[in-house]
Short mmCIF file of C-alpha atoms in Angstrom, two decimals:
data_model
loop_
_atom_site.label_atom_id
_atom_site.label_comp_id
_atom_site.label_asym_id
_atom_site.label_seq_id
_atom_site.Cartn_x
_atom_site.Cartn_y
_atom_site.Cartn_z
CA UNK A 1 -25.40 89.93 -2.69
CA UNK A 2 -26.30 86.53 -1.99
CA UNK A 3 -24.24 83.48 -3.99
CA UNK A 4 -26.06 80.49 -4.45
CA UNK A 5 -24.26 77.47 -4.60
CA UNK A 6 -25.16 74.11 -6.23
CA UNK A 7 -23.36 71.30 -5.23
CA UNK A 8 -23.48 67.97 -7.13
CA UNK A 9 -23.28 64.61 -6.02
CA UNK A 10 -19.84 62.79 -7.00
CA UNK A 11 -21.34 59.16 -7.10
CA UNK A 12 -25.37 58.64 -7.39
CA UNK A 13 -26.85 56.80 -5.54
CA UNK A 14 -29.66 55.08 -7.22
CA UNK A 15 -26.68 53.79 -9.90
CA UNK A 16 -26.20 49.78 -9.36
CA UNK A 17 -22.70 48.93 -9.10
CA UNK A 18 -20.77 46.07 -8.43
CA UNK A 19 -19.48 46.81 -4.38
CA UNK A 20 -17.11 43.79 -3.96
CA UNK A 21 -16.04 40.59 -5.37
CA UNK A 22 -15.54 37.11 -2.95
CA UNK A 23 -13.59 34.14 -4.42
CA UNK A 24 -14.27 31.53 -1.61
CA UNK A 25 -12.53 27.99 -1.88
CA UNK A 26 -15.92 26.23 -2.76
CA UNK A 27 -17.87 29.20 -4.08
CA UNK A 28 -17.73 32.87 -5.51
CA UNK A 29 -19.73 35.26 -4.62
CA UNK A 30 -20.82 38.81 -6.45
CA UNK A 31 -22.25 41.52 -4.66
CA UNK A 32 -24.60 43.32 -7.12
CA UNK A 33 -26.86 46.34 -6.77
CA UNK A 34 -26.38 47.59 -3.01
CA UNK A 35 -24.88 44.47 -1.44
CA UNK A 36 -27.26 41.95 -2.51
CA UNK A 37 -25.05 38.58 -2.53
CA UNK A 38 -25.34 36.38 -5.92
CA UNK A 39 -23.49 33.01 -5.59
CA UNK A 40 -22.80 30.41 -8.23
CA UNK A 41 -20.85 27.25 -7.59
CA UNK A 42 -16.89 27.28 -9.09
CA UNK A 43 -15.98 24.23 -11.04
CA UNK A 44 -13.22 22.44 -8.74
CA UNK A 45 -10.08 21.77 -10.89
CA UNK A 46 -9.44 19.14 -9.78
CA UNK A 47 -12.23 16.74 -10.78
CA UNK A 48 -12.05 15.69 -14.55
CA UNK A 49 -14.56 13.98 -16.03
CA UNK A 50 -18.45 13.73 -15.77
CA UNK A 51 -19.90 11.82 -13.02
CA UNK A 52 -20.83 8.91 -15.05
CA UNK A 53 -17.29 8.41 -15.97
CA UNK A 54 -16.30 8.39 -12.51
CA UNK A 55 -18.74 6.27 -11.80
CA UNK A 56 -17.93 3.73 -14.45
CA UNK A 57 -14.46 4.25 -13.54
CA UNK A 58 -15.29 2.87 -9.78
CA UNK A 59 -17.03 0.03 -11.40
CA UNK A 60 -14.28 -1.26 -13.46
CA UNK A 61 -11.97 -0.76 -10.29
CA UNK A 62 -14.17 -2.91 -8.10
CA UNK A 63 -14.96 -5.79 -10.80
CA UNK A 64 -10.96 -6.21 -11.45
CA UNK A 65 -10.68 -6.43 -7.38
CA UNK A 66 -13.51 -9.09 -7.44
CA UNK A 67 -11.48 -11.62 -10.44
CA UNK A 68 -8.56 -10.87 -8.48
CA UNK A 69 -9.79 -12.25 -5.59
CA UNK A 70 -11.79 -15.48 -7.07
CA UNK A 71 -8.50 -16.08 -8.83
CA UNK A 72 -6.74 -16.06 -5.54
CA UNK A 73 -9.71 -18.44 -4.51
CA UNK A 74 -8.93 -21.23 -7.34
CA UNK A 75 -5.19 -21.30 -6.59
CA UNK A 76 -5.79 -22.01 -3.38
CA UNK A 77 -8.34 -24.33 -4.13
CA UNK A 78 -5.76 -26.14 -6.16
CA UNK A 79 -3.20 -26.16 -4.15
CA UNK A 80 -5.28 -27.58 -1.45
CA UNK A 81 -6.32 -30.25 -3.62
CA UNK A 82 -3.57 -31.29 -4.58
CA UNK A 83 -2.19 -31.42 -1.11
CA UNK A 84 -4.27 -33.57 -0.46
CA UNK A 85 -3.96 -36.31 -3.51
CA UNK A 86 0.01 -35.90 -2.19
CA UNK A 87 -0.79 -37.53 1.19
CA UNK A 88 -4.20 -39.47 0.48
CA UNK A 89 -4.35 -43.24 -0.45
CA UNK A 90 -7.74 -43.92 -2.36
CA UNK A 91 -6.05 -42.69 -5.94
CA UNK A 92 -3.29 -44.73 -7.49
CA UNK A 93 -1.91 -41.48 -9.69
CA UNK A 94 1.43 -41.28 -10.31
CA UNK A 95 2.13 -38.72 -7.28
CA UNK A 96 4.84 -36.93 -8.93
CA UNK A 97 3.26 -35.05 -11.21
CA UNK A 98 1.28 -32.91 -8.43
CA UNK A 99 5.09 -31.56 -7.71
CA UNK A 100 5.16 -29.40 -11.06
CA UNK A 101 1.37 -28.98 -10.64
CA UNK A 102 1.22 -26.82 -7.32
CA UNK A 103 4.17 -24.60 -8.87
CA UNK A 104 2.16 -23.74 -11.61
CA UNK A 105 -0.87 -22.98 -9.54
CA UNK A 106 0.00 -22.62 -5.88
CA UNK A 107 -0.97 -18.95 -4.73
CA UNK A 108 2.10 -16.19 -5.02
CA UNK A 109 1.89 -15.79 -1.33
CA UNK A 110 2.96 -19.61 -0.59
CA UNK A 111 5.77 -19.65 -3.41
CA UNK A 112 7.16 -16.11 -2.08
CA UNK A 113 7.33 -17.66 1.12
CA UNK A 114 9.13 -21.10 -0.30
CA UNK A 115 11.81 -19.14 -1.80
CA UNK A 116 12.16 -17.06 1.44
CA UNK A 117 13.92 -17.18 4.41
CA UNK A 118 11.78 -19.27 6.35
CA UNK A 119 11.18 -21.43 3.25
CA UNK A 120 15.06 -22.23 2.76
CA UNK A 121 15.29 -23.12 6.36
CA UNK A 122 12.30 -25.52 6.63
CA UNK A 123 13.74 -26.96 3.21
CA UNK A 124 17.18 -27.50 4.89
CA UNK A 125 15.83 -28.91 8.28
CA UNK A 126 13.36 -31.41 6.53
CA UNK A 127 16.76 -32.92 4.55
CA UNK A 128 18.75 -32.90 7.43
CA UNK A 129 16.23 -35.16 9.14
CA UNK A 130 15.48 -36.82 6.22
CA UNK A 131 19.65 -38.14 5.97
CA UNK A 132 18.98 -39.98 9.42
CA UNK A 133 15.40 -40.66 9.58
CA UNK A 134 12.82 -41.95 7.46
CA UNK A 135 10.32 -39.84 5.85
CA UNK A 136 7.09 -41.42 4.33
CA UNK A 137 6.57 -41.29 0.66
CA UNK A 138 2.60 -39.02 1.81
CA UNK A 139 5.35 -36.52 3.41
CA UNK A 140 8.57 -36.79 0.94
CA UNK A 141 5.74 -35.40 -1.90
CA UNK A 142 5.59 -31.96 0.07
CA UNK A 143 9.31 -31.54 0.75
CA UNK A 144 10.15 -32.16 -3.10
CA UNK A 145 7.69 -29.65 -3.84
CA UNK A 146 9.67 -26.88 -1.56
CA UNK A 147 13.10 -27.77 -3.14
CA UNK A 148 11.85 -27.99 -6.87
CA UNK A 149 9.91 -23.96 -6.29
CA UNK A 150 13.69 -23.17 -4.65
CA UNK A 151 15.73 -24.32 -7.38
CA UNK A 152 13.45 -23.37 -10.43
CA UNK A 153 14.70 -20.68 -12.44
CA UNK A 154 13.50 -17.36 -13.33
CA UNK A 155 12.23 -18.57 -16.77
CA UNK A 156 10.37 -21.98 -15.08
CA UNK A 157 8.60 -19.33 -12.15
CA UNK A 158 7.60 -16.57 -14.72
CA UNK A 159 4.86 -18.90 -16.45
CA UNK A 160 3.35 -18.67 -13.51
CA UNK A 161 -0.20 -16.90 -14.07
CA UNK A 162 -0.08 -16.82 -18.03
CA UNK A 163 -1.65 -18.99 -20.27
CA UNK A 164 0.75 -21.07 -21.29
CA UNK A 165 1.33 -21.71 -17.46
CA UNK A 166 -2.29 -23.03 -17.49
CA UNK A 167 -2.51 -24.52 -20.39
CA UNK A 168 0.75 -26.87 -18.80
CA UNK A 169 -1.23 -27.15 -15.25
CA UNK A 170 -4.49 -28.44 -17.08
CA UNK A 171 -2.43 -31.20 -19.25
CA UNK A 172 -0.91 -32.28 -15.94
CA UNK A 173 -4.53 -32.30 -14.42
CA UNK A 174 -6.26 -34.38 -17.37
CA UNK A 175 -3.26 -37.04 -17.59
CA UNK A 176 -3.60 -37.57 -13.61
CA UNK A 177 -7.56 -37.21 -14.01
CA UNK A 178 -7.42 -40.28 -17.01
CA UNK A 179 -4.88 -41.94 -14.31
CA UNK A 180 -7.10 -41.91 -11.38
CA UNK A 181 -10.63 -42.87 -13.69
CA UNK A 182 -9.60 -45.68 -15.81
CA UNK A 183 -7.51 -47.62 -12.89
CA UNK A 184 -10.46 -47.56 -10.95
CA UNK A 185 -12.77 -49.25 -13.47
CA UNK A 186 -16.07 -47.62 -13.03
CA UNK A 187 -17.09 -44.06 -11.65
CA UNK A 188 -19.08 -46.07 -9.17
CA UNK A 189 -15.70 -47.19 -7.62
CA UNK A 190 -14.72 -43.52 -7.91
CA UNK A 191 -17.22 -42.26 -5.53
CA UNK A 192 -16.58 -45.21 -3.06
CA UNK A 193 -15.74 -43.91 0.61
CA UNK A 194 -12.45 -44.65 -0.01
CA UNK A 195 -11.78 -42.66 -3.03
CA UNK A 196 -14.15 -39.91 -3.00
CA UNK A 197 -12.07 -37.50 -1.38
CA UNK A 198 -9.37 -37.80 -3.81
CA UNK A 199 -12.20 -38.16 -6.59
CA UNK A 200 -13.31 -34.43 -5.85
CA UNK A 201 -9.66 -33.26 -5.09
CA UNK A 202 -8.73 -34.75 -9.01
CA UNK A 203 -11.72 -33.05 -10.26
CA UNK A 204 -11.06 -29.39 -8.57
CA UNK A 205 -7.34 -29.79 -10.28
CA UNK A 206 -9.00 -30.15 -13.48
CA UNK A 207 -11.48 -27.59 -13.36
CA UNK A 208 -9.54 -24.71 -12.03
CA UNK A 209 -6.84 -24.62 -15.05
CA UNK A 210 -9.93 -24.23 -17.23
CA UNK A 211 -10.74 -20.60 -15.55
CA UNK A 212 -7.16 -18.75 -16.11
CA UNK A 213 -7.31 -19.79 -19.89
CA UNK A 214 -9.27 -16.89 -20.78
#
């Protein structure tokens, strides 16, 4: 007698099933109905924020790097300045003042490297030579300058860059400015060849002061 045996399949397969699952480091990918690859992009952790933010973010960043740089620009623009009203002779400003002046405004590069090292030494070899040898007054200006940014204080350097520190600078600037202006007479004699250059070097001490009030 003959058996007849029916045998059923354990899995079917027209079913759809999900065969597999891929978790990449950039992507995921699903394999759905027989092996057919679906991939959708995985959100990376790391990255918070829309891209709008980030990009105002990056905007901010580089406009603070710009000031920072143009106020780098004006201190040295002062300092040069007044460098030069310390050695020029077409002003008759009372010099002195210019001392307290380029400590308030100098760049932090050039007062760091007064009150280092190599600042203390050139300070002490300029007064050595300056107990046995004469040093012109253009000359002396620059050498007080060094010992008054050594010996300051803590409390005298920390004005430095706030507004109080500017708002001391431009007072210095406008008395020597009324100084250098009213001895001279006219502003015709102020632009003569022998005062223009320390004309414009009074003016760029006056102006700069103006642009670290704010």
């Amino acid at each position: 007698m003959a058996s007849l045996r029916l045998s059923l399949p354990s899995k079917s397969l027209s079913t759809p099933s999900i065969s597999h699952l891929k978790v990449g480091r950039n992507r995921a990918s699903v394999s759905l109905f027989h092996g057919i690859p679906i991939r959708s992009p995985v959100v990376n952790p790391l990255r918070i924020g829309s891209p709008m933010k980030e990009k105002k973010r990056d905007t901010v960043v580089r406009a603070s790097a710009s000031l920072s740089v143009s106020a780098r620009t004006l201190q040295w623009v002062s300092a040069v300045s007044a460098g030069i009203l310390m050695v020029t002779r077409g002003t008759t400003i009372q010099k002195s003042f210019l001392v307290p002046l380029v400590a308030l405004q100098a760049p932090a590069g050039i007062i760091g490297w007064i009150k280092g090292e190599y600042g203390m030494w050139t300070a002490f070899l300029t007064l050595l030579i300056r107990l046995f040898y004469f040093i012109p007054g253009e000359l002396d200006l620059p050498f007080l300058t060094m010992l008054f940014v050594i010996t300051a204080p803590y409390q005298a350097i920390s004005i430095r860059g706030t507004q109080g520190g500017a708002i001391i600078a431009l007072a210095i600037a406008v008395y020597l400015a009324f100084q250098h202006f009213s001895r001279l007479g006219n502003l015709r004699k102020a632009f003569d060849q022998g005062s223009i250059v320390a004309t414009l070097a009074i003016i760029c001490i006056t102006v700069v002061p103006f642009f670290f009030l704010f």
